[in-house]
């Protein structure tokens, strides 16, 4: 009887994970909610609307996630935050990821929803992302052996309410600074687009934030953890390597995760959410009559996609995840590593933009 109940519960969780992922893909596509483009516009144009939308997303999710992490057990929910140590490897990984974001033209979530929207270039980015993630698991024990600072949580130190107030104040201050810079550079703030249609889009940034806030909160409630993406890429790479005869199970990282290797990838909730993101974005692009894959790519597009994907994959494994799992997941968990990830990846993005401006191939 216990086995039947456990299996039934797991099936429900997987089904809900698919639904949540589909909402994410639908919202990401219709709102064109990109972490990469938002950071690039701050760095190159002093336009901060995209970054402020990210901050609003963090605030909305944290409003629910902080109390859930602190008191979820009182509601019968097993909820845990993503609080990770800070080390040179983690900082370097986030820096690499930031460079890769700009080379690849997308991040973890961006790669998935643009593939669903018909981007053939992002298929190359994702393939390289998976390869980089697998390579990262091979080297990860060496990186993790470096000296580190233990994870630090706002929630543990100030309680959920105090942590939320501190987080919100910091984000508002940074947001106000981007407004000041934008007005200084352009005189006025850029006007946001309004939503046109719920099904065929496009959506306003606020509509996108609301949809993704639902995704973030629902993931905490259903899966008991923050929304994540890139751990599935490592698993996909490991599965592919095994098919090609590589003894991945002997690697220290995977020797502790043999259960993952021995079962179907469809048993992994992150995997099914990722596939659902692609499917949700594909549905959104179809409803918008914009699903038109471009099959011809020039050399620059292919090379930068490969470099970007490899850097993001490798960097994400070192840095406990990508823009979703480490940056968003860290901040909505009250973890200091989320802030460190953001700073390192932002510097990496600036570096990537500078490199890209000098590449002539």
mmCIF file of C-alpha atoms in Angstrom:
data_model
loop_
_atom_site.group_PDB
_atom_site.id
_atom_site.type_symbol
_atom_site.label_atom_id
_atom_site.label_comp_id
_atom_site.label_asym_id
_atom_site.label_seq_id
_atom_site.Cartn_x
_atom_site.Cartn_y
_atom_site.Cartn_z
ATOM 1 C CA UNK A 1 0.000 0.000 0.000
ATOM 2 C CA UNK A 2 2.822 2.421 0.880
ATOM 3 C CA UNK A 3 4.482 1.741 -2.482
ATOM 4 C CA UNK A 4 1.217 2.442 -4.304
ATOM 5 C CA UNK A 5 0.698 5.731 -2.439
ATOM 6 C CA UNK A 6 4.302 6.809 -3.039
ATOM 7 C CA UNK A 7 4.049 6.025 -6.756
ATOM 8 C CA UNK A 8 0.723 7.855 -7.013
ATOM 9 C CA UNK A 9 2.199 10.918 -5.268
ATOM 10 C CA UNK A 10 5.239 10.911 -7.569
ATOM 11 C CA UNK A 11 2.955 10.704 -10.609
ATOM 12 C CA UNK A 12 0.959 13.705 -9.426
ATOM 13 C CA UNK A 13 4.165 15.677 -8.833
ATOM 14 C CA UNK A 14 5.441 14.852 -12.311
ATOM 15 C CA UNK A 15 2.135 15.818 -13.879
ATOM 16 C CA UNK A 16 2.091 19.127 -12.020
ATOM 17 C CA UNK A 17 5.754 19.706 -12.946
ATOM 18 C CA UNK A 18 4.803 19.353 -16.619
ATOM 19 C CA UNK A 19 1.982 21.863 -16.172
ATOM 20 C CA UNK A 20 4.248 24.324 -14.354
ATOM 21 C CA UNK A 21 6.926 23.984 -17.038
ATOM 22 C CA UNK A 22 4.384 24.582 -19.805
ATOM 23 C CA UNK A 23 3.231 27.792 -18.085
ATOM 24 C CA UNK A 24 6.882 28.868 -17.848
ATOM 25 C CA UNK A 25 7.513 28.263 -21.542
ATOM 26 C CA UNK A 26 4.276 29.999 -22.555
ATOM 27 C CA UNK A 27 5.037 33.024 -20.383
ATOM 28 C CA UNK A 28 8.726 33.244 -21.277
ATOM 29 C CA UNK A 29 7.916 33.287 -24.987
ATOM 30 C CA UNK A 30 4.974 35.676 -24.978
ATOM 31 C CA UNK A 31 6.683 38.144 -22.621
ATOM 32 C CA UNK A 32 10.102 37.672 -24.289
ATOM 33 C CA UNK A 33 11.400 37.464 -20.739
ATOM 34 C CA UNK A 34 15.145 37.235 -21.161
ATOM 35 C CA UNK A 35 17.834 37.482 -18.502
ATOM 36 C CA UNK A 36 20.608 37.782 -21.089
ATOM 37 C CA UNK A 37 19.084 40.597 -23.131
ATOM 38 C CA UNK A 38 18.088 42.492 -19.977
ATOM 39 C CA UNK A 39 21.660 42.473 -18.688
ATOM 40 C CA UNK A 40 23.044 43.370 -22.102
ATOM 41 C CA UNK A 41 20.732 46.385 -22.376
ATOM 42 C CA UNK A 42 21.809 47.632 -18.951
ATOM 43 C CA UNK A 43 25.460 47.362 -19.956
ATOM 44 C CA UNK A 44 25.231 48.739 -23.494
ATOM 45 C CA UNK A 45 22.215 51.078 -23.471
ATOM 46 C CA UNK A 46 21.593 51.992 -19.826
ATOM 47 C CA UNK A 47 18.083 50.581 -20.214
ATOM 48 C CA UNK A 48 17.079 48.857 -16.997
ATOM 49 C CA UNK A 49 13.433 47.813 -17.441
ATOM 50 C CA UNK A 50 14.364 44.155 -17.957
ATOM 51 C CA UNK A 51 16.516 44.078 -14.836
ATOM 52 C CA UNK A 52 13.805 45.767 -12.786
ATOM 53 C CA UNK A 53 11.337 43.141 -14.009
ATOM 54 C CA UNK A 54 13.699 40.448 -12.719
ATOM 55 C CA UNK A 55 13.836 42.175 -9.341
ATOM 56 C CA UNK A 56 10.035 42.352 -9.194
ATOM 57 C CA UNK A 57 9.945 38.626 -9.963
ATOM 58 C CA UNK A 58 12.347 37.931 -7.075
ATOM 59 C CA UNK A 59 10.235 40.014 -4.691
ATOM 60 C CA UNK A 60 6.967 38.318 -5.649
ATOM 61 C CA UNK A 61 8.364 34.799 -5.294
ATOM 62 C CA UNK A 62 10.181 35.630 -2.040
ATOM 63 C CA UNK A 63 6.957 36.923 -0.548
ATOM 64 C CA UNK A 64 5.822 33.290 -0.525
ATOM 65 C CA UNK A 65 9.049 31.289 -0.588
ATOM 66 C CA UNK A 66 10.579 32.825 2.562
ATOM 67 C CA UNK A 67 7.623 31.855 4.804
ATOM 68 C CA UNK A 68 7.389 28.436 3.096
ATOM 69 C CA UNK A 69 11.052 27.728 3.779
ATOM 70 C CA UNK A 70 10.723 28.841 7.397
ATOM 71 C CA UNK A 71 7.308 27.414 8.282
ATOM 72 C CA UNK A 72 6.390 24.982 5.506
ATOM 73 C CA UNK A 73 6.519 22.034 7.878
ATOM 74 C CA UNK A 74 3.632 23.560 9.857
ATOM 75 C CA UNK A 75 1.544 23.282 6.692
ATOM 76 C CA UNK A 76 2.697 19.749 6.005
ATOM 77 C CA UNK A 77 5.014 20.885 3.232
ATOM 78 C CA UNK A 78 8.639 19.806 2.978
ATOM 79 C CA UNK A 79 10.262 22.931 1.515
ATOM 80 C CA UNK A 80 13.959 23.686 1.324
ATOM 81 C CA UNK A 81 15.882 26.615 -0.090
ATOM 82 C CA UNK A 82 18.981 26.597 -2.273
ATOM 83 C CA UNK A 83 21.697 27.783 0.114
ATOM 84 C CA UNK A 84 25.175 27.021 -1.210
ATOM 85 C CA UNK A 85 28.784 27.683 -0.143
ATOM 86 C CA UNK A 86 30.835 30.411 -1.792
ATOM 87 C CA UNK A 87 34.161 29.403 -3.306
ATOM 88 C CA UNK A 88 36.534 30.408 -6.071
ATOM 89 C CA UNK A 89 35.048 27.683 -8.266
ATOM 90 C CA UNK A 90 31.531 28.989 -7.706
ATOM 91 C CA UNK A 91 32.529 32.580 -8.512
ATOM 92 C CA UNK A 92 34.578 31.531 -11.547
ATOM 93 C CA UNK A 93 31.727 29.343 -12.789
ATOM 94 C CA UNK A 94 29.256 32.234 -12.572
ATOM 95 C CA UNK A 95 31.752 34.471 -14.397
ATOM 96 C CA UNK A 96 32.079 31.881 -17.191
ATOM 97 C CA UNK A 97 28.313 31.577 -17.346
ATOM 98 C CA UNK A 98 27.991 35.338 -17.774
ATOM 99 C CA UNK A 99 30.372 35.275 -20.740
ATOM 100 C CA UNK A 100 28.523 32.291 -22.176
ATOM 101 C CA UNK A 101 25.153 34.039 -21.871
ATOM 102 C CA UNK A 102 26.270 36.773 -24.215
ATOM 103 C CA UNK A 103 28.018 34.446 -26.661
ATOM 104 C CA UNK A 104 25.120 32.015 -26.740
ATOM 105 C CA UNK A 105 22.481 34.722 -26.894
ATOM 106 C CA UNK A 106 20.481 33.168 -24.082
ATOM 107 C CA UNK A 107 20.640 31.659 -20.614
ATOM 108 C CA UNK A 108 19.265 28.438 -19.170
ATOM 109 C CA UNK A 109 15.595 29.339 -19.538
ATOM 110 C CA UNK A 110 16.247 31.451 -22.627
ATOM 111 C CA UNK A 111 17.824 28.545 -24.480
ATOM 112 C CA UNK A 112 14.777 26.351 -23.840
ATOM 113 C CA UNK A 113 12.014 28.784 -24.691
ATOM 114 C CA UNK A 114 13.718 30.064 -27.846
ATOM 115 C CA UNK A 115 14.129 26.476 -29.057
ATOM 116 C CA UNK A 116 10.394 26.100 -28.518
ATOM 117 C CA UNK A 117 9.945 29.289 -30.504
ATOM 118 C CA UNK A 118 11.789 27.787 -33.468
ATOM 119 C CA UNK A 119 15.395 28.920 -32.998
ATOM 120 C CA UNK A 120 17.706 26.416 -34.698
ATOM 121 C CA UNK A 121 20.778 28.267 -33.445
ATOM 122 C CA UNK A 122 19.703 27.571 -29.874
ATOM 123 C CA UNK A 123 19.666 23.848 -30.629
ATOM 124 C CA UNK A 124 23.419 24.196 -31.158
ATOM 125 C CA UNK A 125 23.721 26.223 -27.950
ATOM 126 C CA UNK A 126 21.790 23.586 -25.995
ATOM 127 C CA UNK A 127 23.900 20.744 -27.398
ATOM 128 C CA UNK A 128 27.087 22.542 -26.335
ATOM 129 C CA UNK A 129 25.420 23.433 -23.006
ATOM 130 C CA UNK A 130 24.862 19.730 -22.334
ATOM 131 C CA UNK A 131 28.460 18.889 -23.281
ATOM 132 C CA UNK A 132 29.814 21.613 -21.022
ATOM 133 C CA UNK A 133 27.606 20.450 -18.162
ATOM 134 C CA UNK A 134 28.885 16.886 -18.466
ATOM 135 C CA UNK A 135 32.506 18.082 -18.523
ATOM 136 C CA UNK A 136 31.766 20.156 -15.454
ATOM 137 C CA UNK A 137 30.649 17.072 -13.531
ATOM 138 C CA UNK A 138 33.976 15.406 -14.359
ATOM 139 C CA UNK A 139 36.015 18.297 -12.940
ATOM 140 C CA UNK A 140 33.629 19.328 -10.157
ATOM 141 C CA UNK A 141 35.288 17.375 -7.298
ATOM 142 C CA UNK A 142 38.533 19.282 -7.935
ATOM 143 C CA UNK A 143 36.747 22.638 -7.868
ATOM 144 C CA UNK A 144 34.703 21.755 -4.788
ATOM 145 C CA UNK A 145 37.860 20.752 -2.897
ATOM 146 C CA UNK A 146 39.000 24.384 -2.885
ATOM 147 C CA UNK A 147 38.575 26.478 0.284
ATOM 148 C CA UNK A 148 35.064 27.821 0.664
ATOM 149 C CA UNK A 149 32.841 29.949 2.826
ATOM 150 C CA UNK A 150 29.858 28.107 4.262
ATOM 151 C CA UNK A 151 26.416 28.947 2.923
ATOM 152 C CA UNK A 152 24.737 31.928 4.587
ATOM 153 C CA UNK A 153 20.993 32.516 4.708
ATOM 154 C CA UNK A 154 19.046 35.715 5.313
ATOM 155 C CA UNK A 155 16.130 33.624 6.528
ATOM 156 C CA UNK A 156 18.191 31.772 9.141
ATOM 157 C CA UNK A 157 19.697 35.005 10.443
ATOM 158 C CA UNK A 158 16.781 37.444 10.277
ATOM 159 C CA UNK A 159 13.675 35.272 9.968
ATOM 160 C CA UNK A 160 11.425 35.240 6.895
ATOM 161 C CA UNK A 161 9.901 38.683 7.477
ATOM 162 C CA UNK A 162 13.200 40.445 8.246
ATOM 163 C CA UNK A 163 14.884 38.658 5.346
ATOM 164 C CA UNK A 164 12.133 39.762 2.950
ATOM 165 C CA UNK A 165 12.402 43.388 4.063
ATOM 166 C CA UNK A 166 16.199 43.391 3.629
ATOM 167 C CA UNK A 167 15.999 41.731 0.210
ATOM 168 C CA UNK A 168 13.283 44.110 -0.989
ATOM 169 C CA UNK A 169 15.148 47.214 0.180
ATOM 170 C CA UNK A 170 18.355 46.147 -1.590
ATOM 171 C CA UNK A 171 16.516 45.385 -4.831
ATOM 172 C CA UNK A 172 14.599 48.682 -4.699
ATOM 173 C CA UNK A 173 17.836 50.616 -4.187
ATOM 174 C CA UNK A 174 19.478 48.920 -7.180
ATOM 175 C CA UNK A 175 16.295 49.402 -9.227
ATOM 176 C CA UNK A 176 16.195 53.118 -8.386
ATOM 177 C CA UNK A 177 19.826 53.422 -9.432
ATOM 178 C CA UNK A 178 19.012 51.902 -12.843
ATOM 179 C CA UNK A 179 16.170 54.425 -13.189
ATOM 180 C CA UNK A 180 18.572 57.262 -12.388
ATOM 181 C CA UNK A 181 21.109 55.969 -14.959
ATOM 182 C CA UNK A 182 18.435 55.495 -17.598
ATOM 183 C CA UNK A 183 16.998 58.972 -17.160
ATOM 184 C CA UNK A 184 20.495 60.459 -17.133
ATOM 185 C CA UNK A 185 21.292 58.740 -20.430
ATOM 186 C CA UNK A 186 17.947 59.075 -22.214
ATOM 187 C CA UNK A 187 15.910 61.716 -20.392
ATOM 188 C CA UNK A 188 12.911 59.438 -19.921
ATOM 189 C CA UNK A 189 12.270 55.814 -19.076
ATOM 190 C CA UNK A 190 11.538 53.400 -21.882
ATOM 191 C CA UNK A 191 7.831 52.671 -22.230
ATOM 192 C CA UNK A 192 6.849 49.054 -21.722
ATOM 193 C CA UNK A 193 4.611 47.321 -24.242
ATOM 194 C CA UNK A 194 1.095 46.420 -23.198
ATOM 195 C CA UNK A 195 -0.400 42.947 -23.445
ATOM 196 C CA UNK A 196 -2.269 42.237 -26.658
ATOM 197 C CA UNK A 197 -3.771 38.775 -26.234
ATOM 198 C CA UNK A 198 -3.548 36.118 -23.536
ATOM 199 C CA UNK A 199 -3.191 33.281 -26.035
ATOM 200 C CA UNK A 200 -1.429 34.815 -29.030
ATOM 201 C CA UNK A 201 0.555 37.515 -27.236
ATOM 202 C CA UNK A 202 2.643 39.512 -26.968
ATOM 203 C CA UNK A 203 2.499 40.020 -23.221
ATOM 204 C CA UNK A 204 3.632 42.998 -21.199
ATOM 205 C CA UNK A 205 6.654 42.540 -18.913
ATOM 206 C CA UNK A 206 4.329 42.649 -15.896
ATOM 207 C CA UNK A 207 2.221 39.799 -17.308
ATOM 208 C CA UNK A 208 5.413 37.811 -17.824
ATOM 209 C CA UNK A 209 6.540 38.490 -14.259
ATOM 210 C CA UNK A 210 3.191 37.310 -12.872
ATOM 211 C CA UNK A 211 3.332 34.090 -14.922
ATOM 212 C CA UNK A 212 6.901 33.322 -13.843
ATOM 213 C CA UNK A 213 6.133 34.207 -10.228
ATOM 214 C CA UNK A 214 3.427 31.547 -10.377
ATOM 215 C CA UNK A 215 6.015 29.112 -11.749
ATOM 216 C CA UNK A 216 8.505 29.897 -8.994
ATOM 217 C CA UNK A 217 5.959 29.681 -6.170
ATOM 218 C CA UNK A 218 4.275 26.565 -7.550
ATOM 219 C CA UNK A 219 7.654 24.828 -7.852
ATOM 220 C CA UNK A 220 8.340 25.457 -4.169
ATOM 221 C CA UNK A 221 4.928 24.088 -3.193
ATOM 222 C CA UNK A 222 4.868 21.067 -5.506
ATOM 223 C CA UNK A 223 8.541 20.046 -5.591
ATOM 224 C CA UNK A 224 9.684 21.532 -2.289
ATOM 225 C CA UNK A 225 12.600 23.413 -3.852
ATOM 226 C CA UNK A 226 13.383 26.404 -6.075
ATOM 227 C CA UNK A 227 12.933 26.202 -9.843
ATOM 228 C CA UNK A 228 16.016 24.720 -11.520
ATOM 229 C CA UNK A 229 17.050 23.873 -15.074
ATOM 230 C CA UNK A 230 20.660 22.876 -15.676
ATOM 231 C CA UNK A 231 20.967 19.770 -13.490
ATOM 232 C CA UNK A 232 18.893 18.034 -16.165
ATOM 233 C CA UNK A 233 21.421 19.019 -18.839
ATOM 234 C CA UNK A 234 24.160 17.212 -16.905
ATOM 235 C CA UNK A 235 21.947 14.133 -16.672
ATOM 236 C CA UNK A 236 21.181 14.211 -20.398
ATOM 237 C CA UNK A 237 24.895 14.456 -21.137
ATOM 238 C CA UNK A 238 25.688 11.564 -18.812
ATOM 239 C CA UNK A 239 23.019 9.388 -20.397
ATOM 240 C CA UNK A 240 24.359 10.164 -23.877
ATOM 241 C CA UNK A 241 27.924 9.428 -22.765
ATOM 242 C CA UNK A 242 26.873 6.050 -21.361
ATOM 243 C CA UNK A 243 25.302 5.140 -24.704
ATOM 244 C CA UNK A 244 28.629 5.987 -26.353
ATOM 245 C CA UNK A 245 30.470 3.667 -23.966
ATOM 246 C CA UNK A 246 31.839 6.192 -21.450
ATOM 247 C CA UNK A 247 32.001 4.851 -17.875
ATOM 248 C CA UNK A 248 30.336 7.912 -16.363
ATOM 249 C CA UNK A 249 29.268 5.969 -13.278
ATOM 250 C CA UNK A 250 32.906 5.771 -12.160
ATOM 251 C CA UNK A 251 33.205 9.565 -11.961
ATOM 252 C CA UNK A 252 32.994 10.775 -8.338
ATOM 253 C CA UNK A 253 30.089 13.110 -9.116
ATOM 254 C CA UNK A 254 27.980 10.365 -10.691
ATOM 255 C CA UNK A 255 29.065 7.567 -8.354
ATOM 256 C CA UNK A 256 26.987 9.371 -5.726
ATOM 257 C CA UNK A 257 24.048 9.659 -8.127
ATOM 258 C CA UNK A 258 23.796 6.179 -9.594
ATOM 259 C CA UNK A 259 20.033 6.139 -9.024
ATOM 260 C CA UNK A 260 19.706 8.990 -11.519
ATOM 261 C CA UNK A 261 21.782 7.131 -14.086
ATOM 262 C CA UNK A 262 19.850 3.890 -13.665
ATOM 263 C CA UNK A 263 16.378 5.281 -14.213
ATOM 264 C CA UNK A 264 14.650 6.977 -17.125
ATOM 265 C CA UNK A 265 15.285 10.689 -17.562
ATOM 266 C CA UNK A 266 11.518 11.110 -17.515
ATOM 267 C CA UNK A 267 11.588 10.224 -13.823
ATOM 268 C CA UNK A 268 13.531 13.446 -13.256
ATOM 269 C CA UNK A 269 11.201 16.372 -12.497
ATOM 270 C CA UNK A 270 13.672 18.957 -13.786
ATOM 271 C CA UNK A 271 13.838 17.106 -17.098
ATOM 272 C CA UNK A 272 10.084 16.965 -17.582
ATOM 273 C CA UNK A 273 9.789 20.648 -16.638
ATOM 274 C CA UNK A 274 12.453 21.538 -19.215
ATOM 275 C CA UNK A 275 10.690 19.578 -21.948
ATOM 276 C CA UNK A 276 7.434 21.253 -20.950
ATOM 277 C CA UNK A 277 9.077 24.699 -21.226
ATOM 278 C CA UNK A 278 9.993 23.891 -24.825
ATOM 279 C CA UNK A 279 6.487 22.589 -25.464
ATOM 280 C CA UNK A 280 4.845 25.610 -23.842
ATOM 281 C CA UNK A 281 6.943 28.013 -25.901
ATOM 282 C CA UNK A 282 6.198 26.015 -29.047
ATOM 283 C CA UNK A 283 2.467 26.302 -28.338
ATOM 284 C CA UNK A 284 2.816 30.034 -27.705
ATOM 285 C CA UNK A 285 4.752 30.619 -30.936
ATOM 286 C CA UNK A 286 2.218 28.537 -32.869
ATOM 287 C CA UNK A 287 -0.701 30.542 -31.490
ATOM 288 C CA UNK A 288 1.165 33.719 -32.437
ATOM 289 C CA UNK A 289 1.833 32.348 -35.954
ATOM 290 C CA UNK A 290 5.547 32.900 -35.411
ATOM 291 C CA UNK A 291 6.899 29.348 -35.468
ATOM 292 C CA UNK A 292 9.234 29.628 -38.449
ATOM 293 C CA UNK A 293 12.594 27.883 -37.904
ATOM 294 C CA UNK A 294 15.561 29.422 -39.740
ATOM 295 C CA UNK A 295 17.832 26.693 -41.071
ATOM 296 C CA UNK A 296 20.665 28.796 -42.508
ATOM 297 C CA UNK A 297 23.242 29.946 -40.002
ATOM 298 C CA UNK A 298 26.502 31.750 -40.704
ATOM 299 C CA UNK A 299 29.868 30.788 -39.242
ATOM 300 C CA UNK A 300 29.760 33.454 -36.540
ATOM 301 C CA UNK A 301 26.366 32.284 -35.319
ATOM 302 C CA UNK A 302 27.493 28.664 -35.112
ATOM 303 C CA UNK A 303 30.839 29.347 -33.408
ATOM 304 C CA UNK A 304 29.436 31.766 -30.835
ATOM 305 C CA UNK A 305 26.597 29.335 -30.083
ATOM 306 C CA UNK A 306 29.100 26.534 -29.451
ATOM 307 C CA UNK A 307 31.357 28.698 -27.268
ATOM 308 C CA UNK A 308 28.419 30.144 -25.353
ATOM 309 C CA UNK A 309 26.855 26.776 -24.707
ATOM 310 C CA UNK A 310 30.096 25.189 -23.503
ATOM 311 C CA UNK A 311 30.848 28.080 -21.147
ATOM 312 C CA UNK A 312 27.332 28.136 -19.740
ATOM 313 C CA UNK A 313 27.257 24.384 -19.222
ATOM 314 C CA UNK A 314 30.638 24.210 -17.517
ATOM 315 C CA UNK A 315 30.043 27.385 -15.520
ATOM 316 C CA UNK A 316 26.617 26.291 -14.312
ATOM 317 C CA UNK A 317 27.985 23.091 -12.818
ATOM 318 C CA UNK A 318 30.683 24.959 -10.929
ATOM 319 C CA UNK A 319 28.294 27.684 -9.759
ATOM 320 C CA UNK A 320 25.364 25.560 -8.499
ATOM 321 C CA UNK A 321 23.196 26.377 -11.485
ATOM 322 C CA UNK A 322 22.295 29.038 -13.993
ATOM 323 C CA UNK A 323 20.321 32.273 -13.938
ATOM 324 C CA UNK A 324 17.285 30.306 -12.745
ATOM 325 C CA UNK A 325 18.769 27.782 -10.306
ATOM 326 C CA UNK A 326 21.575 29.907 -8.830
ATOM 327 C CA UNK A 327 20.627 33.563 -9.362
ATOM 328 C CA UNK A 328 16.827 33.445 -9.040
ATOM 329 C CA UNK A 329 16.843 30.276 -6.910
ATOM 330 C CA UNK A 330 19.515 31.651 -4.610
ATOM 331 C CA UNK A 331 17.843 35.016 -4.077
ATOM 332 C CA UNK A 332 14.381 33.569 -3.417
ATOM 333 C CA UNK A 333 16.005 31.181 -0.925
ATOM 334 C CA UNK A 334 17.611 34.070 0.951
ATOM 335 C CA UNK A 335 21.086 32.757 0.125
ATOM 336 C CA UNK A 336 24.157 34.962 -0.079
ATOM 337 C CA UNK A 337 25.486 32.884 -2.958
ATOM 338 C CA UNK A 338 22.657 34.188 -5.163
ATOM 339 C CA UNK A 339 24.022 37.730 -4.805
ATOM 340 C CA UNK A 340 27.605 36.607 -5.409
ATOM 341 C CA UNK A 341 26.472 34.672 -8.482
ATOM 342 C CA UNK A 342 24.680 37.739 -9.817
ATOM 343 C CA UNK A 343 27.730 40.001 -9.432
ATOM 344 C CA UNK A 344 30.162 37.485 -10.942
ATOM 345 C CA UNK A 345 27.864 36.653 -13.857
ATOM 346 C CA UNK A 346 27.190 40.352 -14.482
ATOM 347 C CA UNK A 347 30.929 40.996 -14.731
ATOM 348 C CA UNK A 348 31.160 37.975 -17.010
ATOM 349 C CA UNK A 349 28.407 39.384 -19.222
ATOM 350 C CA UNK A 350 30.276 42.679 -19.530
ATOM 351 C CA UNK A 351 33.403 40.735 -20.478
ATOM 352 C CA UNK A 352 31.491 38.645 -23.004
ATOM 353 C CA UNK A 353 30.006 41.722 -24.658
ATOM 354 C CA UNK A 354 33.477 43.264 -24.956
ATOM 355 C CA UNK A 355 34.891 40.084 -26.509
ATOM 356 C CA UNK A 356 32.008 39.790 -28.944
ATOM 357 C CA UNK A 357 32.519 43.360 -30.171
ATOM 358 C CA UNK A 358 36.087 42.463 -31.173
ATOM 359 C CA UNK A 359 35.390 39.126 -32.887
ATOM 360 C CA UNK A 360 35.420 39.367 -36.669
ATOM 361 C CA UNK A 361 34.912 35.753 -37.809
#
